[in-house]
Short mmCIF file of C-alpha atoms and ligand atoms in Angstrom, two decimals:
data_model
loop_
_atom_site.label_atom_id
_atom_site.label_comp_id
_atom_site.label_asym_id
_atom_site.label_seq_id
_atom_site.Cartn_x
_atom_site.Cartn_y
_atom_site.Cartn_z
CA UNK A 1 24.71 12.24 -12.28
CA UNK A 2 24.51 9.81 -15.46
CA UNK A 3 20.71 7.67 -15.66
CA UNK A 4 22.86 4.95 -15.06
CA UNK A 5 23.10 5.74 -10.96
CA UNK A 6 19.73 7.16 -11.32
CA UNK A 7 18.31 3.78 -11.82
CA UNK A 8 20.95 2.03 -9.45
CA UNK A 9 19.50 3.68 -6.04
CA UNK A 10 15.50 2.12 -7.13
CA UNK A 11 14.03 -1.61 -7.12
CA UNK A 12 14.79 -2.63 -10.72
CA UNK A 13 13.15 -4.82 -12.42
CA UNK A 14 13.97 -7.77 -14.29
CA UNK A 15 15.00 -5.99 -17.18
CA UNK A 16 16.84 -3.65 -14.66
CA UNK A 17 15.34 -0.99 -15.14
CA UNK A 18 12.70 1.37 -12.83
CA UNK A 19 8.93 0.79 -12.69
CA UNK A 20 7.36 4.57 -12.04
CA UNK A 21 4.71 3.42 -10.96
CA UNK A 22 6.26 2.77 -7.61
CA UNK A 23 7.37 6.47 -6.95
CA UNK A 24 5.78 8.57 -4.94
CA UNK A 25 5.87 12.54 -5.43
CA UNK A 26 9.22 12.32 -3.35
CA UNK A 27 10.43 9.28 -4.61
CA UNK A 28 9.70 10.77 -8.60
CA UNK A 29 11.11 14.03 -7.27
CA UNK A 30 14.65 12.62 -6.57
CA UNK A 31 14.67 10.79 -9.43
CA UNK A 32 14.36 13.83 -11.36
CA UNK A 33 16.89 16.02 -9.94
CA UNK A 34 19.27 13.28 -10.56
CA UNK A 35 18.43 13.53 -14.15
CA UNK A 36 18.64 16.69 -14.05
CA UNK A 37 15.34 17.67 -14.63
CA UNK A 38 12.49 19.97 -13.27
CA UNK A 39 10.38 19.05 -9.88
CA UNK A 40 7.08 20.07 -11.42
CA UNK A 41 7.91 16.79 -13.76
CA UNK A 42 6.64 14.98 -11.02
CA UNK A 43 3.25 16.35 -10.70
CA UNK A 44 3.13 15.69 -14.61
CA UNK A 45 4.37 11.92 -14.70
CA UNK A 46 1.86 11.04 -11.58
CA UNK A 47 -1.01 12.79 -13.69
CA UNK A 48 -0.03 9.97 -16.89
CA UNK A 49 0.81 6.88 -15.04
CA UNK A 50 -2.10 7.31 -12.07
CA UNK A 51 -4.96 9.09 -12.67
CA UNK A 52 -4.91 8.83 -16.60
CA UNK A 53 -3.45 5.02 -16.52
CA UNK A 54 -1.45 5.85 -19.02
CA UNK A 55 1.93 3.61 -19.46
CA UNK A 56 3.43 4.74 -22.97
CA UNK A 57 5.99 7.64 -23.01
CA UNK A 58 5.29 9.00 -26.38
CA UNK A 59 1.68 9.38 -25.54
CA UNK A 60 2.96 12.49 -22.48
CA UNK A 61 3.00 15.00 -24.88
CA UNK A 62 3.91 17.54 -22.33
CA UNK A 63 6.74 16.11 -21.56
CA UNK A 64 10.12 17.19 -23.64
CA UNK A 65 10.88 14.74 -26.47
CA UNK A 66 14.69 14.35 -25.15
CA UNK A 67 13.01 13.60 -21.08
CA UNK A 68 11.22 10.71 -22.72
CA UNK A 69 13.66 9.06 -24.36
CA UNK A 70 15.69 9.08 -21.19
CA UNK A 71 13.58 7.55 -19.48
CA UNK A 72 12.74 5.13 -22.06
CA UNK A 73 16.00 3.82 -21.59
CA UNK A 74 15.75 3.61 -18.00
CA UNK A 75 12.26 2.49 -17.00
CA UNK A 76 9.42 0.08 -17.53
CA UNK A 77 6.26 0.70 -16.49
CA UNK A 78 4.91 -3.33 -15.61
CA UNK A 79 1.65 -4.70 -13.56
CA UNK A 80 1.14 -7.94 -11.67
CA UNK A 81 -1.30 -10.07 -14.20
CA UNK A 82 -4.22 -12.53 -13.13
CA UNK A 83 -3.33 -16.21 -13.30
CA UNK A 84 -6.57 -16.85 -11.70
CA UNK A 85 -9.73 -14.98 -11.44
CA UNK A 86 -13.17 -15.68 -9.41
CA UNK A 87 -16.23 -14.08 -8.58
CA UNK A 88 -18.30 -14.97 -5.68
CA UNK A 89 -22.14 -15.73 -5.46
CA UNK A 90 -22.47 -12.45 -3.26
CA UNK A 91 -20.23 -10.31 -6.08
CA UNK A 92 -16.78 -10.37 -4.00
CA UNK A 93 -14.21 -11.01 -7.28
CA UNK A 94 -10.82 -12.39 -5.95
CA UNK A 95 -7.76 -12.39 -8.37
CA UNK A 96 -4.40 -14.20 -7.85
CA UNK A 97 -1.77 -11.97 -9.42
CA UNK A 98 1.40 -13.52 -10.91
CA UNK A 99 4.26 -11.20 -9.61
CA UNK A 100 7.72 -10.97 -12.18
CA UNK A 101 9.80 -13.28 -9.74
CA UNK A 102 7.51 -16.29 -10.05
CA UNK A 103 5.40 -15.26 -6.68
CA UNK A 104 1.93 -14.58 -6.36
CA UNK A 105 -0.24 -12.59 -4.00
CA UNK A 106 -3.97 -11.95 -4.01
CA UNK A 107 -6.35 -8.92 -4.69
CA UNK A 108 -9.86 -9.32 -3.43
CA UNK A 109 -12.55 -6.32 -4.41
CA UNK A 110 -15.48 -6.30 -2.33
CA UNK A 111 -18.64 -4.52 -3.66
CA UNK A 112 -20.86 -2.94 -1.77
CA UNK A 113 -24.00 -0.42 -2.00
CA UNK A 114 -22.95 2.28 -1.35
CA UNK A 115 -18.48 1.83 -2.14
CA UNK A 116 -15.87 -0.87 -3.76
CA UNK A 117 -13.69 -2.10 -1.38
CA UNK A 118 -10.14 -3.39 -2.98
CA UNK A 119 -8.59 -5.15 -0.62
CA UNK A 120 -4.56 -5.37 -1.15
CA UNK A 121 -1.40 -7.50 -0.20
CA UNK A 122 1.78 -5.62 0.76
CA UNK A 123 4.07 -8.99 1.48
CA UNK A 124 4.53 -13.10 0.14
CA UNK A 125 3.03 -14.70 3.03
CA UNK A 126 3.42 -13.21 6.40
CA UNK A 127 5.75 -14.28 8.90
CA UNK A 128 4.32 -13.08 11.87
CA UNK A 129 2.58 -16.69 12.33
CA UNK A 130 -0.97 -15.76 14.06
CA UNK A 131 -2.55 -18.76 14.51
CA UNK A 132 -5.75 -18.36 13.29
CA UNK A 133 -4.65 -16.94 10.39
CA UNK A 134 -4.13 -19.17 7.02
CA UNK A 135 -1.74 -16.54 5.40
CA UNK A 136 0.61 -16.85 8.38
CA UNK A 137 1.01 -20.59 8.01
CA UNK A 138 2.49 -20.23 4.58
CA UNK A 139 5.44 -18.49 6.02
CA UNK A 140 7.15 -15.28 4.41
CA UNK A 141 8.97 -14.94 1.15
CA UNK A 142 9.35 -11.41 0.24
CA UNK A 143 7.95 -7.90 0.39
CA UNK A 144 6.33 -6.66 -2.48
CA UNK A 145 7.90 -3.17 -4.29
CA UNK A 146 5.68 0.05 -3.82
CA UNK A 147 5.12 -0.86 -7.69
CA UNK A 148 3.33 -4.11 -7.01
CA UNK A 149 1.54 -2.78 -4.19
CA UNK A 150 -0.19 0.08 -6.53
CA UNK A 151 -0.25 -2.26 -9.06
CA UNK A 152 -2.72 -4.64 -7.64
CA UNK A 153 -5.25 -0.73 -7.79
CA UNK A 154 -4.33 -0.39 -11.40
CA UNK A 155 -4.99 -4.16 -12.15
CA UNK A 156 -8.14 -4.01 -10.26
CA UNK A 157 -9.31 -0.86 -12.04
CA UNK A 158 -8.91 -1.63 -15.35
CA UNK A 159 -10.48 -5.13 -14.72
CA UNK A 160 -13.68 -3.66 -13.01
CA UNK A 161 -13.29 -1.00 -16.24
CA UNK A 162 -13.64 -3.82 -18.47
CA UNK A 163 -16.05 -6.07 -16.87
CA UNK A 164 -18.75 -2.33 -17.62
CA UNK A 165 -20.91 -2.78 -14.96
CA UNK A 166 -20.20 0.46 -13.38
CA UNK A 167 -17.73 -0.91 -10.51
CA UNK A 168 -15.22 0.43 -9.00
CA UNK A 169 -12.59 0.86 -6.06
CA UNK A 170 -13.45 3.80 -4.24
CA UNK A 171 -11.85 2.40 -0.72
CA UNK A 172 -8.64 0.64 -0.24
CA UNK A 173 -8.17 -1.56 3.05
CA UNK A 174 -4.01 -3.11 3.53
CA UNK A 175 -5.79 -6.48 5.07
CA UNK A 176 -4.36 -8.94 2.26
CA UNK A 177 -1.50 -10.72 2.58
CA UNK A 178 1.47 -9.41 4.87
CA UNK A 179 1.87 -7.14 7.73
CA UNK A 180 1.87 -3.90 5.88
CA UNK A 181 4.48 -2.06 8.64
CA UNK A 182 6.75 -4.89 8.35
CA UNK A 183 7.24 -3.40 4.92
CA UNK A 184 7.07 0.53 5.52
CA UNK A 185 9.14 1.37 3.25
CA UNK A 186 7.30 0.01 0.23
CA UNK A 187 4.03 0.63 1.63
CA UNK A 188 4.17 4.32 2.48
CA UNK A 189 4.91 5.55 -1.05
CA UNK A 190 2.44 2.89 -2.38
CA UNK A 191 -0.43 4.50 -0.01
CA UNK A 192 1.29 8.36 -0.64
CA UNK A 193 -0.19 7.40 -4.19
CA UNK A 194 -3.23 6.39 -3.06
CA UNK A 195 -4.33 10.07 -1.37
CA UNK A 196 -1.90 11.80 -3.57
CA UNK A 197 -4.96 14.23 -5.08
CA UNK A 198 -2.18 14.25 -8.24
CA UNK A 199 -2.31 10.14 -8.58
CA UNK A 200 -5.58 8.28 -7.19
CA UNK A 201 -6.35 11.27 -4.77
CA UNK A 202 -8.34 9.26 -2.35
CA UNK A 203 -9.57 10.45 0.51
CA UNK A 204 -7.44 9.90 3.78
CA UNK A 205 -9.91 7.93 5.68
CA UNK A 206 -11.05 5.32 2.71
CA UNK A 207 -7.71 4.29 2.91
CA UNK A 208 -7.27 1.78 5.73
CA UNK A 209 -3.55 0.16 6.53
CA UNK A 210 -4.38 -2.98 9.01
CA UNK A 211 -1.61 -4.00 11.09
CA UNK A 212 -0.97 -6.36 14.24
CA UNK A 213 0.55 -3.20 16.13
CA UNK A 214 4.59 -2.78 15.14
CA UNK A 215 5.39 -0.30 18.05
CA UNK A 216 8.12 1.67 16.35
CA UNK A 217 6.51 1.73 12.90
CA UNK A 218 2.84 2.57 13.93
CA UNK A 219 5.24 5.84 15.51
CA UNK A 220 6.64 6.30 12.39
CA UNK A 221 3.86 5.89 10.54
CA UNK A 222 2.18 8.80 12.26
CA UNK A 223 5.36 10.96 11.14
CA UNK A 224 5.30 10.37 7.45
CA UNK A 225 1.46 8.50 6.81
CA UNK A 226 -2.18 10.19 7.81
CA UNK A 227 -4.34 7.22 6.47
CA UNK A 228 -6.78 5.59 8.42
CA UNK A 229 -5.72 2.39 10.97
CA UNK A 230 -6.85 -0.53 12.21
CA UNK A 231 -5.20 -2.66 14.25
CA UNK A 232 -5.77 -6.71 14.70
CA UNK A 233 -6.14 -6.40 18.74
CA UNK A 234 -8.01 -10.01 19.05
CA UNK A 235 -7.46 -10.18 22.78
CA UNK A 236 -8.25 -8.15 25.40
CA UNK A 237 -5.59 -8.98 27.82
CA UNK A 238 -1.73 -9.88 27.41
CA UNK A 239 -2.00 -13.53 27.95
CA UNK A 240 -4.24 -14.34 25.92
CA UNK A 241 -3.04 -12.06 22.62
CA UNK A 242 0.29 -13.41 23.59
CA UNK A 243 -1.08 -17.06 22.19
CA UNK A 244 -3.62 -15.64 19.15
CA UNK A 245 -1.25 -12.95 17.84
CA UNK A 246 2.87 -14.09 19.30
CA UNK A 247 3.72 -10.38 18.13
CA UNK A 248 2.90 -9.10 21.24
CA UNK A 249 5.41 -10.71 23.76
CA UNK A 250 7.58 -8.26 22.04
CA UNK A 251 5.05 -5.79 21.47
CA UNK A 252 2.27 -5.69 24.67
CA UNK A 253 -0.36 -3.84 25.21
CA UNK A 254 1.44 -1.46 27.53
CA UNK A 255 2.89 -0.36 24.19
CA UNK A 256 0.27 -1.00 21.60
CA UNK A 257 -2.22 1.14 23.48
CA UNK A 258 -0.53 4.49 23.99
CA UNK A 259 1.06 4.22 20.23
CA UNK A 260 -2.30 4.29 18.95
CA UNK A 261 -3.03 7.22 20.92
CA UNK A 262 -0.28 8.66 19.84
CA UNK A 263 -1.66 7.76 16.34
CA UNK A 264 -5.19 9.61 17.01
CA UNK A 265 -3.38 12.69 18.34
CA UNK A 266 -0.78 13.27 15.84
CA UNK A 267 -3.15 12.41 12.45
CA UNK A 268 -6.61 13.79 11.46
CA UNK A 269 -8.11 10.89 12.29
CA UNK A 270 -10.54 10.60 15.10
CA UNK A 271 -9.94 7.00 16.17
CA UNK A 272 -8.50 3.69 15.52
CA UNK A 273 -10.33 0.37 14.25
CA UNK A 274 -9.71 -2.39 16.73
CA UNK A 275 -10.20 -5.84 14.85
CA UNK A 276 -11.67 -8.48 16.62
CA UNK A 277 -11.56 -11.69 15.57
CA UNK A 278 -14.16 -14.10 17.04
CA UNK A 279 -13.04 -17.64 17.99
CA UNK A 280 -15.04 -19.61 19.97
CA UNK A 281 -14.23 -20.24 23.81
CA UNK A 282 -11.02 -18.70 23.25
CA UNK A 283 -11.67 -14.78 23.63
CA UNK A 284 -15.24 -14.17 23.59
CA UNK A 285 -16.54 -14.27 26.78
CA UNK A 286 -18.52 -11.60 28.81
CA UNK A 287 -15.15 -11.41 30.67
CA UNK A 288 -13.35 -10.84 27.98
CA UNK A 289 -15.62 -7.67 26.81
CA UNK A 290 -15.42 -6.36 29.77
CA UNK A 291 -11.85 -6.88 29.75
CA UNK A 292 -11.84 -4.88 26.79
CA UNK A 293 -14.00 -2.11 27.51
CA UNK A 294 -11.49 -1.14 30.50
CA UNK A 295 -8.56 -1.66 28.29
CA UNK A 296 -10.02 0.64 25.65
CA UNK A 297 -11.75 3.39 27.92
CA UNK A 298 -10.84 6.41 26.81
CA UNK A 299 -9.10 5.59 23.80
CA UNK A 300 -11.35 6.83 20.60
CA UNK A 301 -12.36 3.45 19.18
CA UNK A 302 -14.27 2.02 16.81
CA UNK A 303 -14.70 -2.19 17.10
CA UNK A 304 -15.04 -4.45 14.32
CA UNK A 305 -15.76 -8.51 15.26
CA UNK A 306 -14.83 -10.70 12.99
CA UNK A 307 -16.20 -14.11 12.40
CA UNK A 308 -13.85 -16.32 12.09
CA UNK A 309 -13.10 -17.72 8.61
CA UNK A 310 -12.13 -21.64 8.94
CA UNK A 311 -9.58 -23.25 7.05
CA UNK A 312 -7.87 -26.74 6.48
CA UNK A 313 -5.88 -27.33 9.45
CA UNK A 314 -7.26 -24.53 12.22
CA UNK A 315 -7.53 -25.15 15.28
CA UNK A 316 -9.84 -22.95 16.00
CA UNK A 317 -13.80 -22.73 15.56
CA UNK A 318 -16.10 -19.34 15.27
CA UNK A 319 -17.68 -18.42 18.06
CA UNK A 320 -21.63 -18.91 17.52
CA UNK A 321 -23.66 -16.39 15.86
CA UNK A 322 -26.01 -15.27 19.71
CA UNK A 323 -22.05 -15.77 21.60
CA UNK A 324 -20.70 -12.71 18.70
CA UNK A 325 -24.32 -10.42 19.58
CA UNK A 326 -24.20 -10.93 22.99
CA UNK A 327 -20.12 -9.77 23.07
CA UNK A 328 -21.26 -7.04 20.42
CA UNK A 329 -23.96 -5.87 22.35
CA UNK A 330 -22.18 -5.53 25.69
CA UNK A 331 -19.33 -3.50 23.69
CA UNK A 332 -22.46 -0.85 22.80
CA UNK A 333 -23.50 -0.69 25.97
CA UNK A 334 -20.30 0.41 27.17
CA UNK A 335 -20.34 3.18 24.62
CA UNK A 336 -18.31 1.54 21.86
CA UNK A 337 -19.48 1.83 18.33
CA UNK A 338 -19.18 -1.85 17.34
CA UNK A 339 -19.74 -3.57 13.91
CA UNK A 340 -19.65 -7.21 13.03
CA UNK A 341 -17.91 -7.94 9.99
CA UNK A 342 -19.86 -9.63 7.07
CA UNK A 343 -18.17 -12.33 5.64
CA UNK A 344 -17.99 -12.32 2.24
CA UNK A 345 -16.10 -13.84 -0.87
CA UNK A 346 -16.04 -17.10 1.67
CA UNK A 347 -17.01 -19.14 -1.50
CA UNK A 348 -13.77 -18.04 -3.37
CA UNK A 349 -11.62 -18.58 0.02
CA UNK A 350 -11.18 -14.88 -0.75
CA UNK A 351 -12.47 -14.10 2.83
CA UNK A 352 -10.23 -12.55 5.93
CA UNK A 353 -7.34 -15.49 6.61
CA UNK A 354 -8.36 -16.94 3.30
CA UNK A 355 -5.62 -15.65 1.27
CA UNK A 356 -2.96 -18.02 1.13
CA UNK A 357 -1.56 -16.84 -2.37
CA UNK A 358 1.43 -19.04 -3.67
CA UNK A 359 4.67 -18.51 -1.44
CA UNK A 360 7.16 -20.54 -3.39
CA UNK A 361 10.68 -20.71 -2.64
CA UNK A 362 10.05 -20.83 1.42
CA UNK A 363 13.10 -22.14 2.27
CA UNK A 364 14.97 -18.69 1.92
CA UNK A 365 12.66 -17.69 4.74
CA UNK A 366 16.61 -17.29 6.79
CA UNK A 367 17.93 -15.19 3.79
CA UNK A 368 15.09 -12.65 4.01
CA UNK A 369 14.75 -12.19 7.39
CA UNK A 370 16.43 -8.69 7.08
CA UNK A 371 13.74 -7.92 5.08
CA UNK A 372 10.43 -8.85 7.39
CA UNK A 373 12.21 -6.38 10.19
CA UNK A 374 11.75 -3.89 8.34
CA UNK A 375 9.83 -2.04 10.40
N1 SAH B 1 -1.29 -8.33 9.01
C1 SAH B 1 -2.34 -7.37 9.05
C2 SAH B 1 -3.26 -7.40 7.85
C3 SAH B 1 -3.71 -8.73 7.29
S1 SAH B 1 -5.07 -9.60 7.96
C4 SAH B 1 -3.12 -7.52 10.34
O1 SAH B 1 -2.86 -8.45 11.08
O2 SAH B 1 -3.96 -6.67 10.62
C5 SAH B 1 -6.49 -8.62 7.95
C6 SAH B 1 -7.45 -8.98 9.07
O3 SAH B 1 -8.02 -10.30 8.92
C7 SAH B 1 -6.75 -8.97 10.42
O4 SAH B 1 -7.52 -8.36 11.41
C8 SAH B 1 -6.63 -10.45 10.70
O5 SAH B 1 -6.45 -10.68 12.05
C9 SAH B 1 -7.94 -11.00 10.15
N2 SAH B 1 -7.91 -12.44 9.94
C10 SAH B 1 -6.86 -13.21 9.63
N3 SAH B 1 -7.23 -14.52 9.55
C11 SAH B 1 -8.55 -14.57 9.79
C12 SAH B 1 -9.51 -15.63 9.80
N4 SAH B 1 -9.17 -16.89 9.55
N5 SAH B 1 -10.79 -15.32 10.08
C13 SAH B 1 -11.14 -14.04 10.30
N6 SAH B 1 -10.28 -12.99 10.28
C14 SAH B 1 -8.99 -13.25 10.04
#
């Protein structure tokens, strides 16, 4: 097959050409046998681009002299850049990356004692239109490519390299912009990366996809993904999460439930993080925890409550600081391990439902609905 279809079957980009850094061993495999070259290529090429961060073909030495050149003419090897670039009082550092079509998304890296936290977009926007969420009221514009995705980990990295204070990502959480499974087929290959021991080969569970609960994707996702999940549950009852997250008239919890079951039972992971947002008089009440300790009984859980992160224009407040303990602390009694979330990077509106990135061009929101159901 000439390089020609090779490159036709791939995201191009502007130039038309390939980015590698969006394949995945699979994705790098095929590629390969259509040019008519060896599998073990693969493992080689990963090695370069990932966990050397390597871009420039004549530096892969191991690689044939003829191999290169081919794909010098068919790919180019291109990262999101910073327009914008904070750090926060408490050491969160939140970067807007400029993507090649004009769109941005944001990266925020969240330090830690004992880890780095990077957290990543997968899509422009979101359309799924929670209400307490500020990246849902910019509506959708586009997925991002399994290269942008993985780019926002090499952008990160070298920044924290060249900053030389010793930081660095060693945990990756999909809680940026987007719903990650309404772009699964960008986002597996991008996270394949991520654990692949030949790329960024990190470990299963410090890599953490967040989703609202897509029924048929969180089933496929099982089938072709093993990192770790959490999903945004925010309501303990079908009513209610019907209002906070609309998703789940189409997905309830009838469904949700049992395909993160299926999740636990079919991965190596032991259980699921529920995400709880907190929002006051709305879904915090003693009823409601107890609402959710029957829902969850007997599903392997950990809970995380989030405090609410206002923004212009929500209608919603965070529930008080003893309301959040006393919800927490009925959770533990139950049995649940429970967590509240720190808020941090709130300075830098780089906080959870802070990202708002730049959607631009919203008005094809009809043209790429095809896209956001991909799930
Ligand atoms: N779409 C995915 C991932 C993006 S949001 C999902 O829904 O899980 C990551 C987490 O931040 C989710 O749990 C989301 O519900 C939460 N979040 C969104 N807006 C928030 C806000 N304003 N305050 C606190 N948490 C928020």
């Amino acid at each position: 097959m000439s390089s020609t279809a090779a490159v036709e079957a791939r995201p191009l980009t502007a130039a038309g050409r390939v980015n590698l850094l969006g394949l995945d061993e699979a994705g790098l495999q095929s590629l390969l046998a259509e040019l008519g070259e060896k599998p073990f290529r693969s493992k080689q090429l990963r090695q370069w681009l990932h966990q050397r961060q390597v871009f420039d073909l004549d530096a892969m030495t191991d690689l044939a002299k003829g191999f290169r050149a081919t794909l010098k003419t068919i790919s180019e090897q291109t990262l999101p850049q910073a327009i914008f670039d904070r750090e926060s009082s408490d050491g969160t550092r939140k970067w807007l990356l400029a993507l090649e079509s004009g769109q941005a998304v944001e990266t925020v890296y969240i330090p830690e004692r004992d880890r780095g936290t990077l957290c990543v977009s997968s899509q422009v926007g979101c359309a799924l239109d929670c209400g307490f969420c500020s990246t849902g009221k910019q509506g959708f514009n586009r997925n991002l490519t399994a290269a942008e995705i993985i780019g926002q980990l090499h952008y990160a990295t070298q920044a924290l390299e060249a900053e030389g204070r010793g930081r660095r990502v060693t945990n990756v959480v999909l809680m940026g912009m987007g719903e990650p499974l309404a772009n699964f087929r960008n986002v597996v290959p991008a996270t394949n990366l991520m654990v692949d021991p030949y790329a960024w080969g990190l470990s299963r569970r410090r890599v953490t996809l967040s989703t609202v609960g897509l029924v048929p994707a969180l089933y496929r996702l099982a089938e072709h993904s093993h990192i770790s999940l959490a999903v945004s549950l925010h309501a303990p009852n079908d009513p209610l999460r019907d209002e906070i997250v609309p998703i789940n008239r189409k997905y309830p919890l009838r469904e949700l439930i049992p395909a993160c079951e299926h999740y636990v039972d079919n991965t190596p992971h032991r259980c699921i993080y529920w995400e709880y947002v907190m929002l006051d008089g709305v879904n915090d009440s003693q009823k409601n925890a107890r609402e959710l300790i029957s829902l969850l009984r007997g599903v392997p859980s950990k809970i995380n409550l989030i405090p609410f992160n206002p923004f212009p224009g929500s209608a919603y407040r965070c529930s008080p600081r003893d309301r959040i303990l006393r919800f927490a602390e009925t959770l533990q009694q139950a049995g649940f391990i429970t967590t509240i979330r720190r808020t941090r990077g709130q300075d830098i509106d780089g906080a959870c439902g802070q990202l708002v990135g730049q959607v631009i061009n919203r008005r094809n929101r009809g043209k790429q609905s095809a896209e956001k159901a991909d799930s």
